[in-house]
CSV table of C-alpha atoms in Angstrom, one decimal:
chain,number,residue,atom,x,y,z
A,1,MET,CA,-2.9,93.0,-85.8
A,2,ALA,CA,-0.6,93.6,-82.8
A,3,GLU,CA,-3.0,91.5,-80.5
A,4,SER,CA,-2.9,88.4,-82.8
A,5,ARG,CA,-0.6,85.5,-82.0
A,6,LEU,CA,1.7,84.3,-84.7
A,7,TYR,CA,3.8,81.3,-84.3
A,8,LEU,CA,6.8,79.8,-86.1
A,9,ALA,CA,6.1,76.3,-87.3
A,10,PRO,CA,8.3,73.5,-86.6
A,11,MET,CA,10.4,72.6,-89.7
A,12,GLU,CA,13.2,70.2,-90.2
A,13,ASP,CA,16.6,71.5,-90.9
A,14,VAL,CA,14.9,75.0,-90.8
A,15,THR,CA,13.7,76.1,-87.2
A,16,ASP,CA,17.3,75.8,-85.4
A,17,PRO,CA,18.2,78.2,-82.6
A,18,ALA,CA,19.7,80.8,-85.1
A,19,PHE,CA,16.4,81.1,-87.3
A,20,ARG,CA,14.2,80.9,-84.3
A,21,MET,CA,16.0,83.8,-82.7
A,22,LEU,CA,15.4,86.1,-85.7
A,23,CYS,CA,12.0,85.1,-86.1
A,24,LYS,CA,11.4,85.8,-82.2
A,25,ARG,CA,13.1,89.4,-82.7
A,26,TYR,CA,10.6,90.2,-85.4
A,27,GLY,CA,7.5,89.3,-83.4
A,28,ALA,CA,7.0,85.5,-83.4
A,29,ASP,CA,4.7,84.9,-80.3
A,30,ARG,CA,6.0,81.3,-80.1
A,31,VAL,CA,8.7,79.3,-81.8
A,32,TYR,CA,8.9,75.5,-82.3
A,33,THR,CA,12.1,73.5,-82.8
A,34,GLU,CA,13.0,71.1,-85.7
A,35,PHE,CA,11.4,67.6,-85.3
A,36,VAL,CA,12.9,65.2,-82.6
A,37,ASN,CA,12.8,61.5,-83.3
A,38,ALA,CA,11.7,60.0,-80.1
A,39,ASP,CA,13.7,56.8,-80.7
A,40,ALA,CA,16.9,58.5,-81.6
A,41,LEU,CA,16.5,60.6,-78.3
A,42,VAL,CA,15.8,57.7,-76.2
A,43,ARG,CA,19.0,56.2,-77.7
A,44,ASP,CA,20.9,59.5,-77.0
A,45,ILE,CA,21.9,60.1,-80.4
A,46,ALA,CA,24.0,63.3,-80.2
A,47,SER,CA,22.6,65.0,-83.4
A,48,THR,CA,19.2,64.5,-82.0
A,49,THR,CA,19.9,65.5,-78.5
A,50,ARG,CA,21.4,68.7,-79.7
A,51,LYS,CA,17.9,69.7,-81.0
A,52,LEU,CA,16.8,70.2,-77.4
A,53,THR,CA,19.0,73.3,-77.3
A,54,ILE,CA,16.7,76.3,-76.3
A,55,HIS,CA,17.6,79.8,-75.1
A,56,ASP,CA,15.6,81.8,-72.7
A,57,ALA,CA,15.4,84.6,-75.2
A,58,GLU,CA,13.2,82.6,-77.5
A,59,ARG,CA,10.7,81.7,-75.0
A,60,PRO,CA,7.9,80.6,-75.2
A,61,VAL,CA,9.4,77.7,-77.2
A,62,ALA,CA,7.9,74.3,-77.8
A,63,ILE,CA,10.1,71.3,-78.7
A,64,GLN,CA,8.2,68.9,-81.0
A,65,ILE,CA,8.7,65.2,-80.8
A,66,TYR,CA,7.6,62.3,-83.1
A,67,GLY,CA,7.4,58.5,-83.1
A,68,ARG,CA,5.0,55.7,-83.5
A,69,GLU,CA,5.2,53.9,-80.1
A,70,PRO,CA,3.5,55.2,-76.9
A,71,GLU,CA,6.2,54.0,-74.6
A,72,ALA,CA,9.0,55.5,-76.6
A,73,MET,CA,7.1,58.7,-77.0
A,74,ALA,CA,6.6,58.9,-73.3
A,75,ASP,CA,10.3,58.1,-72.7
A,76,ALA,CA,11.3,61.0,-75.0
A,77,ALA,CA,8.8,63.4,-73.4
A,78,ARG,CA,10.5,62.8,-70.0
A,79,ILE,CA,13.9,63.6,-71.6
A,80,VAL,CA,12.6,66.7,-73.4
A,81,GLU,CA,11.0,68.0,-70.2
A,82,THR,CA,14.6,68.4,-68.7
A,83,ALA,CA,15.4,70.8,-71.4
A,84,LYS,CA,12.5,73.0,-69.7
A,85,PRO,CA,10.6,73.8,-72.9
A,86,ASP,CA,7.3,75.8,-72.3
A,87,PHE,CA,5.6,73.2,-74.3
A,88,ILE,CA,6.1,69.7,-75.7
A,89,ASP,CA,4.5,69.3,-78.9
A,90,ILE,CA,3.5,66.0,-80.6
A,91,ASN,CA,3.9,65.7,-84.4
A,92,PHE,CA,0.9,64.1,-86.0
A,93,GLY,CA,1.1,65.8,-89.2
A,94,CYS,CA,4.5,65.5,-91.0
A,95,PRO,CA,3.7,63.9,-94.4
A,96,VAL,CA,7.0,62.8,-95.6
A,97,LYS,CA,7.5,59.3,-96.4
A,98,LYS,CA,10.4,58.6,-94.0
A,99,VAL,CA,8.1,59.7,-91.2
A,100,ALA,CA,4.4,59.0,-92.3
A,101,GLY,CA,5.4,56.0,-94.2
A,102,LYS,CA,6.9,54.4,-90.9
A,103,GLY,CA,3.7,55.2,-89.0
A,104,ALA,CA,4.7,58.3,-87.4
A,105,GLY,CA,3.7,61.8,-87.9
A,106,ALA,CA,0.7,62.1,-90.4
A,107,GLY,CA,0.9,58.2,-90.7
A,108,LEU,CA,-1.0,58.1,-87.3
A,109,LEU,CA,-4.0,59.5,-89.0
A,110,LYS,CA,-4.4,55.9,-90.5
A,111,ASP,CA,-4.3,54.6,-86.8
A,112,VAL,CA,-6.3,57.0,-84.7
A,113,PRO,CA,-6.5,54.6,-81.6
A,114,LYS,CA,-2.7,54.5,-81.5
A,115,MET,CA,-2.5,58.2,-82.0
A,116,LEU,CA,-4.7,58.7,-79.0
A,117,GLU,CA,-2.8,56.2,-77.1
A,118,ILE,CA,0.5,58.2,-77.7
A,119,ALA,CA,-1.3,61.4,-76.8
A,120,LYS,CA,-2.3,59.9,-73.5
A,121,ALA,CA,1.0,58.4,-72.8
A,122,VAL,CA,2.8,61.7,-73.4
A,123,VAL,CA,0.3,63.8,-71.3
A,124,ASN,CA,0.6,61.4,-68.4
A,125,ALA,CA,4.3,61.3,-68.6
A,126,VAL,CA,5.3,65.1,-68.0
A,127,HIS,CA,4.1,68.2,-66.1
A,128,THR,CA,4.9,70.3,-69.0
A,129,PRO,CA,1.7,71.3,-71.2
A,130,VAL,CA,1.5,69.0,-74.3
A,131,THR,CA,0.2,70.4,-77.6
A,132,ALA,CA,0.0,68.6,-80.9
A,133,LYS,CA,0.0,69.4,-84.6
A,134,THR,CA,-2.0,67.4,-87.2
A,135,ARG,CA,-3.6,67.5,-90.7
A,136,LEU,CA,-7.2,67.3,-91.8
A,137,GLY,CA,-6.9,63.5,-92.4
A,138,TRP,CA,-5.1,61.0,-94.5
A,139,ASP,CA,-6.9,61.6,-97.7
A,140,GLU,CA,-9.9,63.3,-99.2
A,141,THR,CA,-12.3,60.7,-97.9
A,142,ASP,CA,-11.6,62.2,-94.5
A,143,LEU,CA,-13.0,65.6,-95.7
A,144,LEU,CA,-16.5,64.3,-96.3
A,145,PRO,CA,-19.1,64.7,-93.6
A,146,LYS,CA,-19.9,61.4,-91.9
A,147,ASN,CA,-21.9,60.1,-88.8
A,148,ASN,CA,-19.3,59.9,-85.9
A,149,PRO,CA,-16.4,58.8,-88.1
A,150,LEU,CA,-14.1,57.8,-85.3
A,151,GLY,CA,-16.8,55.9,-83.2
A,152,LEU,CA,-16.5,58.5,-80.4
A,153,PRO,CA,-19.5,59.4,-78.0
A,154,ILE,CA,-20.4,62.8,-79.2
A,155,THR,CA,-23.6,64.8,-79.3
A,156,ASN,CA,-25.7,65.8,-82.2
A,157,HIS,CA,-24.8,69.4,-83.4
A,158,GLN,CA,-25.0,71.5,-86.6
A,159,SER,CA,-21.8,73.0,-87.9
A,160,PRO,CA,-22.1,76.7,-87.7
A,161,ILE,CA,-20.1,76.9,-90.9
A,162,THR,CA,-21.7,74.1,-93.3
A,163,ASN,CA,-24.4,72.8,-91.2
A,164,SER,CA,-22.7,69.3,-91.9
A,165,LYS,CA,-22.8,66.1,-89.9
A,166,GLU,CA,-19.6,65.4,-88.0
A,167,ILE,CA,-16.4,65.3,-89.9
A,168,PHE,CA,-13.1,63.4,-89.1
A,169,ILE,CA,-11.1,66.5,-87.9
A,170,VAL,CA,-13.7,67.6,-85.6
A,171,SER,CA,-14.0,64.3,-84.0
A,172,LEU,CA,-10.0,63.8,-83.9
A,173,ALA,CA,-9.7,67.3,-82.2
A,174,GLU,CA,-12.3,66.4,-79.6
A,175,ALA,CA,-10.7,63.1,-79.0
A,176,LEU,CA,-7.2,64.8,-78.5
A,177,GLN,CA,-8.6,67.3,-76.1
A,178,ASP,CA,-10.2,64.5,-74.2
A,179,CYS,CA,-6.7,63.0,-74.0
A,180,GLY,CA,-5.4,66.1,-72.4
A,181,ILE,CA,-3.8,67.9,-75.5
A,182,GLN,CA,-3.8,71.6,-74.5
A,183,GLU,CA,-3.7,73.2,-77.9
A,184,LEU,CA,-4.1,71.8,-81.3
A,185,ALA,CA,-2.5,73.1,-84.5
A,186,ILE,CA,-4.2,72.1,-87.8
A,187,HIS,CA,-2.4,72.1,-91.3
A,188,GLY,CA,-5.4,72.6,-93.7
A,189,ARG,CA,-4.4,69.8,-96.0
A,190,THR,CA,-4.5,66.1,-96.0
A,191,ARG,CA,-1.5,63.9,-95.8
A,192,SER,CA,-2.2,62.7,-99.4
A,193,GLN,CA,-2.1,66.3,-100.6
A,194,MET,CA,1.3,67.0,-99.0
A,195,TYR,CA,1.7,70.6,-100.0
A,196,ARG,CA,-0.1,70.8,-103.2
A,197,GLY,CA,-3.4,72.6,-103.8
A,198,GLU,CA,-4.8,75.1,-101.3
A,199,ALA,CA,-5.1,74.9,-97.6
A,200,ASP,CA,-8.8,74.3,-96.4
A,201,TRP,CA,-9.5,76.8,-93.8
A,202,THR,CA,-13.2,76.1,-93.7
A,203,LEU,CA,-12.6,72.8,-92.0
A,204,ILE,CA,-10.2,74.4,-89.5
A,205,GLY,CA,-13.0,76.9,-88.8
A,206,GLU,CA,-15.2,73.8,-88.4
A,207,VAL,CA,-13.1,72.6,-85.6
A,208,LYS,CA,-12.5,76.2,-83.9
A,209,ASN,CA,-16.4,76.8,-83.9
A,210,CYS,CA,-17.5,73.4,-82.7
A,211,PRO,CA,-19.1,74.0,-79.3
A,212,ARG,CA,-17.4,70.9,-77.9
A,213,ILE,CA,-13.9,72.2,-78.6
A,214,HIS,CA,-12.5,74.4,-75.5
A,215,ILE,CA,-8.7,74.1,-76.2
A,216,PRO,CA,-7.1,76.8,-78.4
A,217,ILE,CA,-7.0,76.0,-82.1
A,218,ILE,CA,-4.0,77.2,-84.4
A,219,GLY,CA,-4.6,77.4,-88.1
A,220,ASN,CA,-1.8,76.5,-90.4
A,221,GLY,CA,-1.4,76.7,-94.3
A,222,ASP,CA,-0.9,79.2,-96.9
A,223,VAL,CA,-0.7,82.3,-94.8
A,224,THR,CA,1.8,84.3,-96.5
A,225,THR,CA,0.7,87.9,-96.4
A,226,PRO,CA,-0.5,90.3,-93.6
A,227,GLU,CA,-3.8,90.5,-95.5
A,228,ARG,CA,-4.3,86.7,-95.6
A,229,ALA,CA,-3.4,86.5,-91.8
A,230,LYS,CA,-6.0,89.1,-90.9
A,231,GLU,CA,-8.7,87.2,-93.1
A,232,CYS,CA,-8.1,84.2,-91.4
A,233,PHE,CA,-8.3,85.5,-87.8
A,234,ASP,CA,-11.5,87.5,-88.7
A,235,ARG,CA,-13.4,84.7,-90.7
A,236,TYR,CA,-12.3,81.7,-88.9
A,237,GLY,CA,-11.7,82.8,-85.2
A,238,VAL,CA,-8.6,80.8,-84.6
A,239,ASP,CA,-6.6,81.4,-81.6
A,240,ALA,CA,-3.4,81.7,-83.4
A,241,ILE,CA,-1.8,81.3,-86.8
A,242,MET,CA,1.4,79.1,-87.5
A,243,ILE,CA,3.4,80.2,-90.3
A,244,GLY,CA,6.0,77.9,-92.0
A,245,ARG,CA,7.4,78.0,-95.5
A,246,ALA,CA,6.6,81.7,-96.0
A,247,THR,CA,9.1,82.5,-93.4
A,248,PHE,CA,12.1,81.1,-95.5
A,249,GLY,CA,14.4,84.1,-96.2
A,250,ALA,CA,11.9,86.3,-94.4
A,251,PRO,CA,11.9,86.3,-90.5
A,252,TRP,CA,10.6,89.7,-90.4
A,253,LEU,CA,7.2,88.4,-92.0
A,254,PHE,CA,5.9,88.3,-88.4
A,255,ALA,CA,6.7,92.1,-88.0
A,256,GLU,CA,4.9,92.9,-91.2
A,257,MET,CA,1.9,91.0,-90.2
A,258,LYS,CA,1.5,92.7,-86.8
A,259,GLY,CA,2.4,96.3,-88.4
A,260,LEU,CA,5.6,96.4,-86.2
A,261,PRO,CA,9.0,97.9,-87.5
A,262,ALA,CA,10.4,95.7,-90.0
A,263,PRO,CA,13.2,95.9,-92.7
A,264,LYS,CA,11.9,97.5,-95.7
A,265,THR,CA,14.6,98.2,-98.3
A,266,MET,CA,16.6,95.4,-100.0
A,267,ALA,CA,19.7,96.6,-98.2
A,268,GLU,CA,18.0,96.2,-94.9
A,269,LYS,CA,16.7,92.8,-95.6
A,270,VAL,CA,19.9,91.5,-97.0
A,271,ALA,CA,21.6,92.7,-93.7
A,272,VAL,CA,19.3,90.4,-91.9
A,273,LEU,CA,20.2,87.5,-94.2
A,274,LYS,CA,23.7,88.0,-93.6
A,275,GLU,CA,23.1,87.9,-89.9
A,276,HIS,CA,21.4,84.6,-90.3
A,277,VAL,CA,24.3,83.4,-92.2
A,278,LEU,CA,26.8,84.2,-89.4
A,279,ALA,CA,24.3,82.8,-86.9
A,280,SER,CA,24.0,79.6,-88.7
A,281,ILE,CA,27.9,79.2,-88.9
A,282,ALA,CA,28.1,79.8,-85.1
A,283,TRP,CA,25.3,77.2,-84.7
A,284,CYS,CA,27.3,74.8,-86.7
A,285,GLY,CA,30.2,74.8,-84.5
A,286,ASN,CA,31.9,77.8,-86.5
A,287,ASP,CA,32.1,75.4,-89.5
A,288,GLU,CA,31.8,78.0,-92.2
A,289,ARG,CA,30.8,75.8,-95.1
A,290,LYS,CA,28.3,73.7,-93.0
A,291,GLY,CA,26.7,76.9,-91.8
A,292,ILE,CA,26.2,78.2,-95.1
A,293,LEU,CA,24.9,75.1,-96.5
A,294,HIS,CA,22.3,75.1,-93.4
A,295,SER,CA,21.3,78.7,-94.2
A,296,ARG,CA,21.3,78.4,-98.0
A,297,ARG,CA,17.7,77.4,-98.5
A,298,HIS,CA,16.6,80.6,-96.7
A,299,PHE,CA,18.5,83.0,-99.0
A,300,ALA,CA,17.7,80.7,-102.0
A,301,ALA,CA,13.9,81.3,-101.1
A,302,SER,CA,14.0,84.6,-99.9
A,303,PRO,CA,11.5,87.0,-101.4
A,304,VAL,CA,14.2,89.5,-101.3
A,305,PHE,CA,15.3,88.1,-104.6
A,306,LYS,CA,12.1,87.1,-106.4
A,307,GLY,CA,11.3,88.8,-109.6
A,308,LEU,CA,14.8,90.4,-110.2
A,309,PRO,CA,15.5,90.7,-114.0
A,310,ASP,CA,18.2,88.4,-115.5
A,311,PHE,CA,18.8,86.9,-112.0
A,312,LYS,CA,19.5,83.3,-113.0
A,313,GLN,CA,23.3,83.4,-113.2
A,314,THR,CA,23.6,85.7,-110.1
A,315,ARG,CA,21.4,83.2,-108.0
A,316,ILE,CA,23.5,80.3,-109.3
A,317,ALA,CA,26.6,81.9,-108.1
A,318,LEU,CA,24.9,82.6,-104.9
A,319,LEU,CA,24.0,79.0,-104.4
A,320,ARG,CA,27.5,77.9,-105.2
A,321,ALA,CA,29.4,80.2,-102.8
A,322,ASP,CA,31.0,78.3,-100.0
A,323,THR,CA,32.5,81.2,-97.9
A,324,LYS,CA,30.7,83.8,-96.1
A,325,GLU,CA,33.0,86.4,-98.0
A,326,GLU,CA,31.8,85.1,-101.4
A,327,VAL,CA,28.2,84.9,-100.1
A,328,PHE,CA,28.3,88.4,-98.9
A,329,ALA,CA,30.1,90.1,-101.9
A,330,ILE,CA,27.4,88.6,-104.1
A,331,MET,CA,24.6,89.9,-101.8
A,332,ASP,CA,26.5,93.4,-102.0
A,333,GLU,CA,26.5,93.3,-105.6
A,334,ILE,CA,22.7,92.5,-105.9
A,335,VAL,CA,22.0,95.4,-103.6
A,336,ALA,CA,24.3,97.7,-105.7
A,337,LYS,CA,22.6,96.5,-108.9
A,338,TRP,CA,18.8,96.1,-107.9
A,339,GLY,CA,18.6,97.9,-104.6
A,340,ASN,CA,16.6,100.9,-105.9
A,341,GLU,CA,14.2,98.9,-108.1
């Protein structure tokens, strides 16, 4: 799969420069920043502005913004452009209540006219290519075949996959394309599903195979193994796959999916986790405790430690450790005890 394109999904409190650089090293073809709040960016909130930090070594990189008002989103995009990302991505898919519940992210799936207004405003505000990420719809009613569900001028066609009439996500993709969005990533769930159930790649395939869609389509959701990645490329024909939660504690997943050199032994993988801890500490201004807290979700969720017998107490100790010496000593004990299993 060396020719296939694999992207690191934007994730809040996850895709900071420390983690992005590791994923890039192990084969990620594109990385995305954490979510950037447009309103906070316009107000010049330091913690938000800091998220615009990108490095040439991680390119191509996209900075993702979210908000609910076209003018603020356009202003934020202009600010983002000064950081010189390769892409400016619009978040139309975040399902969490503090974002979607306020009419941003996936909340805009309930107000498509405003979503399209935002897309046009951002596209017109900058010269940088603008992309977007969304979901299949707000809830299960958006998954049903309908006649022109968004009231858009479309031509009659038969789906190459289900022979259905028009569906929401196909119409939405075409409308975003018409606004000037140059690539669209689709998470194969509705907002109401959050992260429950299985991602529906059939509907992602509907979009990709629609004869009216000409922009690249990026599939996202439940791709956790090289076998599944290959299946999604082969069956649905997407232009790229975006990988999110499966990368927690496993930045080498991209290399595994591409058949590139990757750490194989527990000791090799633990060495990468240690490197991530050190990079997180550096990113957090050399604040050791803050850096460990920031990287903790990665070694807590890492597949390196999954399935180890009688691991509960060791895991608790690992998550309570608040110095790098403690964390590394526990990791070394794990390798010594279970490294050959």
